[in-house]
Short mmCIF file of C-alpha atoms and ligand atoms in Angstrom, two decimals:
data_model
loop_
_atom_site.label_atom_id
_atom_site.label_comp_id
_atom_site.label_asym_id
_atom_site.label_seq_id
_atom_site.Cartn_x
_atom_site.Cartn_y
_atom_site.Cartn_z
CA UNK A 1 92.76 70.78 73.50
CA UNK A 2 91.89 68.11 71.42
CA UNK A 3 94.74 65.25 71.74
CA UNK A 4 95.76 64.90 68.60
CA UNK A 5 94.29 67.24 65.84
CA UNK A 6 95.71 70.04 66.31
CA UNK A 7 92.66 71.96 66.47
CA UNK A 8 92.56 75.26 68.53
CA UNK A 9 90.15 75.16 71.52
CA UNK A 10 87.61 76.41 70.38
CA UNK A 11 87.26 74.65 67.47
CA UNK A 12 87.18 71.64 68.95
CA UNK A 13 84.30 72.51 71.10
CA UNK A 14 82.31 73.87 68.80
CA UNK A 15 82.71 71.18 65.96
CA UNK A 16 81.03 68.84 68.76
CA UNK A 17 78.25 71.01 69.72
CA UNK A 18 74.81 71.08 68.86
CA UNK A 19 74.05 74.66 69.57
CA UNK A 20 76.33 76.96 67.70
CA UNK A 21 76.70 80.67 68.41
CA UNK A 22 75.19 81.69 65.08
CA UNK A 23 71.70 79.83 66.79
CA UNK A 24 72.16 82.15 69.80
CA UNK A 25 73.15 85.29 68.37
CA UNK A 26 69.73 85.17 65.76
CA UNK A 27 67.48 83.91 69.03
CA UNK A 28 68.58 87.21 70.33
CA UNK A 29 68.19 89.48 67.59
CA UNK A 30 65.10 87.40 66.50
CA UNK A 31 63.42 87.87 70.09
CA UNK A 32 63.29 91.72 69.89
CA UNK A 33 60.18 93.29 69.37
CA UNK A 34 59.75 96.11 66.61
CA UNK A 35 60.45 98.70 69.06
CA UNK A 36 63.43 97.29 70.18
CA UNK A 37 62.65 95.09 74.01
CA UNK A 38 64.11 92.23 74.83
CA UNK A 39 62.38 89.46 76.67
CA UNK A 40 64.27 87.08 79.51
CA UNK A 41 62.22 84.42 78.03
CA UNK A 42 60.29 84.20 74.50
CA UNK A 43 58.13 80.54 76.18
CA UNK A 44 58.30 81.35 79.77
CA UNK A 45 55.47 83.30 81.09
CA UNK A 46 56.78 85.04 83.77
CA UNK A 47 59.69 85.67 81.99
CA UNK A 48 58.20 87.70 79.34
CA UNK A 49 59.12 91.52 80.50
CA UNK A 50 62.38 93.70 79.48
CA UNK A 51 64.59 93.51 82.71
CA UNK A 52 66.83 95.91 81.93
CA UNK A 53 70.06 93.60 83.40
CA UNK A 54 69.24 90.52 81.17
CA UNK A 55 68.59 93.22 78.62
CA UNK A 56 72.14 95.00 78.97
CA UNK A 57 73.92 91.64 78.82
CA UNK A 58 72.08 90.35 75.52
CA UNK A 59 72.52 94.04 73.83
CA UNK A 60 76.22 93.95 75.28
CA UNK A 61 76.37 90.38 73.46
CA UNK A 62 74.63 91.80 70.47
CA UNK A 63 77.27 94.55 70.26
CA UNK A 64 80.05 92.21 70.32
CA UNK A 65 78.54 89.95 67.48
CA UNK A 66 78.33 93.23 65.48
CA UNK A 67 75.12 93.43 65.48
CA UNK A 68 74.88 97.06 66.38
CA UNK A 69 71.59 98.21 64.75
CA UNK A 70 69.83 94.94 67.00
CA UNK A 71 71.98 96.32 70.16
CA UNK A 72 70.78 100.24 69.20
CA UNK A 73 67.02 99.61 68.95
CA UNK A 74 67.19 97.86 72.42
CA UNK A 75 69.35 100.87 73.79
CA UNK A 76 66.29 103.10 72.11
CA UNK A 77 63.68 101.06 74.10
CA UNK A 78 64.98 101.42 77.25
CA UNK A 79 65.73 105.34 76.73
CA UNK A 80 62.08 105.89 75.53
CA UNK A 81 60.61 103.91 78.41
CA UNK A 82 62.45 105.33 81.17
CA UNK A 83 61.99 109.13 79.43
CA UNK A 84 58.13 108.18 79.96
CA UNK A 85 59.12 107.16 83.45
CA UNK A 86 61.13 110.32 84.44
CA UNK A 87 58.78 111.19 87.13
CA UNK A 88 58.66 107.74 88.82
CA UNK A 89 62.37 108.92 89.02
CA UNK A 90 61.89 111.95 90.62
CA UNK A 91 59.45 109.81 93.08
CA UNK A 92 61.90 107.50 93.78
CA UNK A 93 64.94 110.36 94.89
CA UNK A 94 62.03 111.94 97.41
CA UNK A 95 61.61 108.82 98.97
CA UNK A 96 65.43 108.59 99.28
CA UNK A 97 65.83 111.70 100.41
CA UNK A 98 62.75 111.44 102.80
CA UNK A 99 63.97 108.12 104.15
CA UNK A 100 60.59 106.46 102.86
CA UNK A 101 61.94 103.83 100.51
CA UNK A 102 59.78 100.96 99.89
CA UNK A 103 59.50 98.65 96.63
CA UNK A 104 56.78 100.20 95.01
CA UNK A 105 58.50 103.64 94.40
CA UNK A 106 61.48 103.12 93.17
CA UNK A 107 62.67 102.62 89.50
CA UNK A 108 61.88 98.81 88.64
CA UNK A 109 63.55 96.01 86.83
CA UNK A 110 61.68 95.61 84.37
CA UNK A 111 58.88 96.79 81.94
CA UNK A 112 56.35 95.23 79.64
CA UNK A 113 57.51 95.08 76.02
CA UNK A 114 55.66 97.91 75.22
CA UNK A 115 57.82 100.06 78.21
CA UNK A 116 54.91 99.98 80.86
CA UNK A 117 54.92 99.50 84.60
CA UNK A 118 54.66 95.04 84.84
CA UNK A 119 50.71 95.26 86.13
CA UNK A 120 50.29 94.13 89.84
CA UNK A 121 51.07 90.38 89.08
CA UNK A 122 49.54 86.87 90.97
CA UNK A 123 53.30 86.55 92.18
CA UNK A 124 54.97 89.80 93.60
CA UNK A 125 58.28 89.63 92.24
CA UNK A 126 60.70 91.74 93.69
CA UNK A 127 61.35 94.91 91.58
CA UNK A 128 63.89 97.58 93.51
CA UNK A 129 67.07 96.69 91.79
CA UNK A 130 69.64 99.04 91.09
CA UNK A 131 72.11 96.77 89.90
CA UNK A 132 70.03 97.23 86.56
CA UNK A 133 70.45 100.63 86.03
CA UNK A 134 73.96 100.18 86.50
CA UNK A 135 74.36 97.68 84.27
CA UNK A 136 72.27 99.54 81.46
CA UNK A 137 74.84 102.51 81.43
CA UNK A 138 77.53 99.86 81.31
CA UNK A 139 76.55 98.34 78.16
CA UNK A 140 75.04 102.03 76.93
CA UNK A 141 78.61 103.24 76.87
CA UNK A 142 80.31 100.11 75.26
CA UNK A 143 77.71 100.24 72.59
CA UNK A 144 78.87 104.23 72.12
CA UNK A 145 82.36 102.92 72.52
CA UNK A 146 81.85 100.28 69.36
CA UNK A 147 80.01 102.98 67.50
CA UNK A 148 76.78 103.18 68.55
CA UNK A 149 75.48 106.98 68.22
CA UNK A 150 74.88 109.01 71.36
CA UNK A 151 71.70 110.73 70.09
CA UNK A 152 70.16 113.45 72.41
CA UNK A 153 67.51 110.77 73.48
CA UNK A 154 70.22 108.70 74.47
CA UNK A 155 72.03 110.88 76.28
CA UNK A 156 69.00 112.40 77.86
CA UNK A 157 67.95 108.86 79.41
CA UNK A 158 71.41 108.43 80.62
CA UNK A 159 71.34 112.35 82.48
CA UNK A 160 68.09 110.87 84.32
CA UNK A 161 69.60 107.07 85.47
CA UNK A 162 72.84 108.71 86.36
CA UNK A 163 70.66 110.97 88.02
CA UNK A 164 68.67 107.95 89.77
CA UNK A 165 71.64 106.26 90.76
CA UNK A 166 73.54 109.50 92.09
CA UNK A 167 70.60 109.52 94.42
CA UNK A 168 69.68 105.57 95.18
CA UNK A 169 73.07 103.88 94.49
CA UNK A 170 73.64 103.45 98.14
CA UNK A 171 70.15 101.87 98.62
CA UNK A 172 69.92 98.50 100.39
CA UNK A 173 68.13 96.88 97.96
CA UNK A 174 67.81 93.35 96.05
CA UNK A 175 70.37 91.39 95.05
CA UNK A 176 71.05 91.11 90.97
CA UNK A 177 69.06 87.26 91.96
CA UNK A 178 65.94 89.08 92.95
CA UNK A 179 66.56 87.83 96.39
CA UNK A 180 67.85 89.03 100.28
CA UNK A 181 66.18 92.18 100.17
CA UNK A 182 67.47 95.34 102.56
CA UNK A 183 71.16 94.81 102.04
CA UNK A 184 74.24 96.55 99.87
CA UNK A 185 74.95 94.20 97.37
CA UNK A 186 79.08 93.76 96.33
CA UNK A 187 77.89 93.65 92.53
CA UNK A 188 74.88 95.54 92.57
CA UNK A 189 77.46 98.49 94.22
CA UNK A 190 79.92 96.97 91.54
CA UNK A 191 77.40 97.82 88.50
CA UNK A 192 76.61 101.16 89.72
CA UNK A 193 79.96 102.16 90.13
CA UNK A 194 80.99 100.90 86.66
CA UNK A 195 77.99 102.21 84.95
CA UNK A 196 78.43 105.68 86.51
CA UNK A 197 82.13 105.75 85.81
CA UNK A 198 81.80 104.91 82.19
CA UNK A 199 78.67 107.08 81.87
CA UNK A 200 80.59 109.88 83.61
CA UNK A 201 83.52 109.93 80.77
CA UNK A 202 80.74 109.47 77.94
CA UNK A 203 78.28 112.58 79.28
CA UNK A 204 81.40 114.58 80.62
CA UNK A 205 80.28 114.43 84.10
CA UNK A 206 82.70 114.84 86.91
CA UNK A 207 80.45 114.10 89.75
CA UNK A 208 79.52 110.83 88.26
CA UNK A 209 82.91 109.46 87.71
CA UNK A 210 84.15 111.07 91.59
CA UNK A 211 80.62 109.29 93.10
CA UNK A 212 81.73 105.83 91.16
CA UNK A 213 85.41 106.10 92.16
CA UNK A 214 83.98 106.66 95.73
CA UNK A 215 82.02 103.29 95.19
CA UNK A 216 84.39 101.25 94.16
CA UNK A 217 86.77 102.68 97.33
CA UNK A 218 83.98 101.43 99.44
CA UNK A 219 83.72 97.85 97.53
CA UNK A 220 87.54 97.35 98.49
CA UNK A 221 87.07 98.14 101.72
CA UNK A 222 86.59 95.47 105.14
CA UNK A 223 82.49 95.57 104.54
CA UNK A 224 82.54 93.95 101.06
CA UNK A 225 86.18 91.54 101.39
CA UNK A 226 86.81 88.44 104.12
CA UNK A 227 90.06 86.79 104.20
CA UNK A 228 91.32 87.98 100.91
CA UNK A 229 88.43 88.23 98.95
CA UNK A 230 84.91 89.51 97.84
CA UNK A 231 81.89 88.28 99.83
CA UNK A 232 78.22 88.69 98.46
CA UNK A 233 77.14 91.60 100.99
CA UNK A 234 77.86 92.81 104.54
CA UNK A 235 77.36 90.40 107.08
CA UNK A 236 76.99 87.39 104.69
CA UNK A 237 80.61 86.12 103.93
CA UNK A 238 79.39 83.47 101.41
CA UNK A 239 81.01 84.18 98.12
CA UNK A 240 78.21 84.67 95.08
CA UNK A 241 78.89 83.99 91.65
CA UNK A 242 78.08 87.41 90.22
CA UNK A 243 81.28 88.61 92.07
CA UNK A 244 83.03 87.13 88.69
CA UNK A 245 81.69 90.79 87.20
CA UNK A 246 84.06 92.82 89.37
CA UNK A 247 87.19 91.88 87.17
CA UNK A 248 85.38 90.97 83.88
CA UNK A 249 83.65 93.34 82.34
CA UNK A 250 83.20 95.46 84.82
CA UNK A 251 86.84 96.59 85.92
CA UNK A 252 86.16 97.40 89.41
CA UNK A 253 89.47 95.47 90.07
CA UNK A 254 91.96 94.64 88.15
CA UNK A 255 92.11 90.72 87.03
CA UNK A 256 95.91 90.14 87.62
CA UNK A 257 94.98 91.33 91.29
CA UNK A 258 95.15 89.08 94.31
CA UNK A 259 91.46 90.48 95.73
CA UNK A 260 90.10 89.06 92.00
CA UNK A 261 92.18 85.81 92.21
CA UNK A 262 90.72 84.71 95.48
CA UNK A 263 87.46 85.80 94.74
CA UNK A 264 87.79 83.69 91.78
CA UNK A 265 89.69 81.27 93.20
CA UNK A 266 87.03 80.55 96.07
CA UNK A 267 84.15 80.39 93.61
CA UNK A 268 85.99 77.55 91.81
CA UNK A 269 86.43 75.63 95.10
CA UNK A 270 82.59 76.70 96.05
CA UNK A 271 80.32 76.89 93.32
CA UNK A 272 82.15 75.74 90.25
CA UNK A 273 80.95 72.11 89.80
CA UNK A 274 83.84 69.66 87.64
CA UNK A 275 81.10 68.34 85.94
CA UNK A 276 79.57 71.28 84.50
CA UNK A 277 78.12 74.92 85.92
CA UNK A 278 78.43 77.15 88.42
CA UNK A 279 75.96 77.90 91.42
CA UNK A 280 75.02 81.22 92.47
CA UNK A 281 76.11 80.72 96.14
CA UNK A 282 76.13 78.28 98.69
CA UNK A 283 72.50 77.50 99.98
CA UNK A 284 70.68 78.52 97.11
CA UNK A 285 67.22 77.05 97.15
CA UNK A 286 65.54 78.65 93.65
CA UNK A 287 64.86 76.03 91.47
CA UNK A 288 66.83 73.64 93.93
CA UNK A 289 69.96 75.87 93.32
CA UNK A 290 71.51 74.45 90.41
CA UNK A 291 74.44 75.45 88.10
CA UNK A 292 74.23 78.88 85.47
CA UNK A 293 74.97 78.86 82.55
CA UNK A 294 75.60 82.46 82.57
CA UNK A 295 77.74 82.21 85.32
CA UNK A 296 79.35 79.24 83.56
CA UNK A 297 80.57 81.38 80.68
CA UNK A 298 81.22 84.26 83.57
CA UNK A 299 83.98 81.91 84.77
CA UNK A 300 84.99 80.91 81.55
CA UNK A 301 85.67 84.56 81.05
CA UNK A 302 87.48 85.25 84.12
CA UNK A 303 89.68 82.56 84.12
CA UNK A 304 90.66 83.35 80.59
CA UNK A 305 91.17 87.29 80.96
CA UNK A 306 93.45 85.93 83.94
CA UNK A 307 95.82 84.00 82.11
CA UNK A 308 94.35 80.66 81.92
CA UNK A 309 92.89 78.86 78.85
CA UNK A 310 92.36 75.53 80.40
CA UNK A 311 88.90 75.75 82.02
CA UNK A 312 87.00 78.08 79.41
CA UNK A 313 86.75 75.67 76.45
CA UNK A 314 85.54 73.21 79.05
CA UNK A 315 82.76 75.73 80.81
CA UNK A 316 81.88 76.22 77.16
CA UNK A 317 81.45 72.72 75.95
CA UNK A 318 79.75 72.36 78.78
CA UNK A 319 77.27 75.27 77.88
CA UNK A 320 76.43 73.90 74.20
CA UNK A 321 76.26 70.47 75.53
CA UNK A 322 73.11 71.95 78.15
CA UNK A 323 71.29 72.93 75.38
CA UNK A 324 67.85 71.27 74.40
CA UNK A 325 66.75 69.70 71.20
CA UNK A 326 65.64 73.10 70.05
CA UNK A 327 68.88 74.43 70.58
CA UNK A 328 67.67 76.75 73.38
CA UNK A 329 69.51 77.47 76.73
CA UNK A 330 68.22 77.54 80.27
CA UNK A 331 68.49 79.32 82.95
CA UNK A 332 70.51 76.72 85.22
CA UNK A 333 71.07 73.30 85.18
CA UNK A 334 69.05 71.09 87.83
CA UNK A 335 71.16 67.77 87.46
CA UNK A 336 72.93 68.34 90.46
CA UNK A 337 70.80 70.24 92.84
CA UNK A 338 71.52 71.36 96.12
CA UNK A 339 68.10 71.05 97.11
CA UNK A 340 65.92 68.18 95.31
CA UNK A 341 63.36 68.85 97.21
CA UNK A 342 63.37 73.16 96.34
CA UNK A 343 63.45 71.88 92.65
CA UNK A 344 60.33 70.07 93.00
CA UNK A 345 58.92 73.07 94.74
CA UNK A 346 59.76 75.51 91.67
CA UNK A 347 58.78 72.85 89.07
CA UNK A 348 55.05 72.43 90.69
CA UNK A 349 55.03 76.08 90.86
CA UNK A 350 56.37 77.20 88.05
CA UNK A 351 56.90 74.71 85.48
CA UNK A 352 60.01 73.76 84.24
CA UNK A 353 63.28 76.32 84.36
CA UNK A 354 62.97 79.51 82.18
CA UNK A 355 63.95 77.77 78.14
CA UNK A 356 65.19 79.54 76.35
CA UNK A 357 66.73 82.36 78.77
CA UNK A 358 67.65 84.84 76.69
CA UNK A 359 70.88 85.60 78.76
CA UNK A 360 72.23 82.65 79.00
CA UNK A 361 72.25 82.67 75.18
CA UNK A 362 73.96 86.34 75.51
CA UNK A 363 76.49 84.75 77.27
CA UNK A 364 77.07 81.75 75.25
CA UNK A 365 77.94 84.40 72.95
CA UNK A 366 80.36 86.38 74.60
CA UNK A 367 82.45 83.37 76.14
CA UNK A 368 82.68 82.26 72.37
CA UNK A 369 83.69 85.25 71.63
CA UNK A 370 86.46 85.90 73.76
CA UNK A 371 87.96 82.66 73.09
CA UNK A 372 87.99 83.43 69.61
CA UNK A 373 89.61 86.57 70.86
CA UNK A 374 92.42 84.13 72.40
CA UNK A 375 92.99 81.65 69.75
C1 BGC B 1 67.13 85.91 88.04
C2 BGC B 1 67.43 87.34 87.65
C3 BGC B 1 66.96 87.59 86.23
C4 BGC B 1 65.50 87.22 86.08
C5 BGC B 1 65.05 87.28 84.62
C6 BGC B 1 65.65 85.64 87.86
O1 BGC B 1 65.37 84.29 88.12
O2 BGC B 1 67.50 85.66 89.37
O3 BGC B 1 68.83 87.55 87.73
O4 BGC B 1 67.15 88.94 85.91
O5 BGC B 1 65.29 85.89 86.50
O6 BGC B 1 65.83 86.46 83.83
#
């Protein structure tokens, strides 16, 4: 709070701020193509496919900044494209059931703007990701939930994921980072049990909501929690900063809960850094393993839908203030990496961080938002 003005939190922030949430929301809605995808980067070469998780967060963002229309036409993208894929997804459920999973057959993260298969690229990117799909029926049902219109194409590409995931949501796969392939993820399981759940009460289907409820049994149990709280997958007890999405928005636990509070609790001791950001875990090596901003505002989030308005107008300050002259976002934040000598690695290899990244700006957006919500 500003010491003497009066001002509410937010307002205080944002009057000092460069980058102002009008600037993000329009980067978002200006980024679309005509047919509705959504880049992770507009500048960033590899960045420039639809993942459909970078996707759901900017439409989910999009939603919330009433911007429905923007937020349908991406929804309409991603139901064409995977309609054009529906018998990649009936490729992908053999394999499962014939215990032949590898990468290359099952449903991928992302999609050219014009809804192909990404060509075989210089760098193989990891693809299998079914956090994504989960995530897509997430923000598919919020956007029905603040009025979108379930038309049958719609609904038809949500029979064939909640198909898909019905089948594959049990899949070791790769994290929601693209990384530590082979393993069951807490929020990859996390996203496919709240997508299926909230898909299940939109399409009617029983046997979605009973497999997500199943899920999210299996998320509480001793394979996904140490000592109290979430860990990022079985066998690795580090805690990850996309465990944040189990309380907010995804409601596999409740945030008043003590599982939440010292998941939440250990990521502010861990990966929250006082000057700014959060990491993604401990160790993290991409890009030297700097802070997020869109885990930034994922904290900001969770610590205010918990009760506490202290550290969100901070994380967000901290956000606008990250911004470059352009008013663009990045990915993360390299001035305190864990690895200098990883960051030099990425930077010779990649060029500099991913600018603008279009979910950080979703995010920026939502953390606003909600502490509008609060003040
Ligand atoms: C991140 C993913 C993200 C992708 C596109 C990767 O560096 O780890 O979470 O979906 O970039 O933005």
């Amino acid at each position: 709070m500003h010491p003497s003005s009066g001002l509410t939190n937010l307002a205080f922030v944002t009057h000092r701020s460069a980058l102002t949430v009008q600037r993000s929301i329009d980067l978002l809605a200006g980024s679309q193509t005509p047919q509705g995808a959504i880049p992770a980067s507009t500048v960033h070469e590899l960045y420039r496919y639809g993942w459909l998780r970078d996707g759901s967060w900017c439409a989910y963002a999009l939603d919330r900044a009433g911007r429905t229309p923007a937020a349908a036409a991406w929804h309409h993208w991603v139901a064409a494209t995977l309609l054009r894929h529906e018998h990649r997804v009936d490729q992908a459920l053999a394999a499962v059931r014939t215990n032949t999973v590898n990468g290359a057959v099952m449903m991928p993260a992302r999609f050219t703007l014009t809804g192909e298969q990404e060509p075989q690229a210089a760098e193989a990117w990891p693809n299998f990701q079914t956090d994504c799909y989960g995530f897509w029926l997430w923000a598919l049902a919020d956007h029905i939930r603040r009025g979108g219109h379930l038309d049958p194409t719609l609904q038809q590409a949500a029979q064939l994921v909640t198909r898909y995931l019905l089948g594959a949501g049990e899949v070791p796969c790769f994290d929601c980072w693209e990384e530590h392939p082979g393993q069951l993820h807490t929020a990859s399981l996390a996203a496919v049990s709240a997508g299926l759940r909230n898909a299940g009460a939109l399409l009617g289907d029983s046997t979605a909501q009973a497999y997500a409820e199943k899920l999210r049994t299996r998320l509480l149990g001793c394979e996904h929690t140490v000592a109290g709280g979430f860990i990022r997958f079985p066998g690795d007890t580090r805690v990850d900063g996309s465990l944040l999405w189990l309380g907010v928005p995804l409601g596999i636990v409740p945030v008043d809960g003590r599982l939440y509070a010292t998941t939440v609790s250990r990521i502010r001791d861990e990966l929250y850094r006082p000057e700014g950001g959060v990491r993604r875990y401990q160790g993290d090596t991409f890009y030297g393993g700097g802070q997020w901003i869109l885990l930034a505002a994922s904290l900001g989030w969770a610590t205010l839908a918990m009760g506490d308005s202290d550290l969100a107008p901070q994380l967000l300050a901290w956000i606008e203030g990250s911004a470059n002259h352009e008013g663009y976002l990045p990915e993360q934040v390299a001035d305190d990496p864990q690895s200098p000598h990883m960051l030099a690695y990425w930077r010779e290899r990649w060029g500099a961080t991913a600018t603008p990244l279009l979910w950080s700006h979703a995010m920026h957006v939502i953390l606003h938002d909600e502490l509008k919500a609060g003040s």
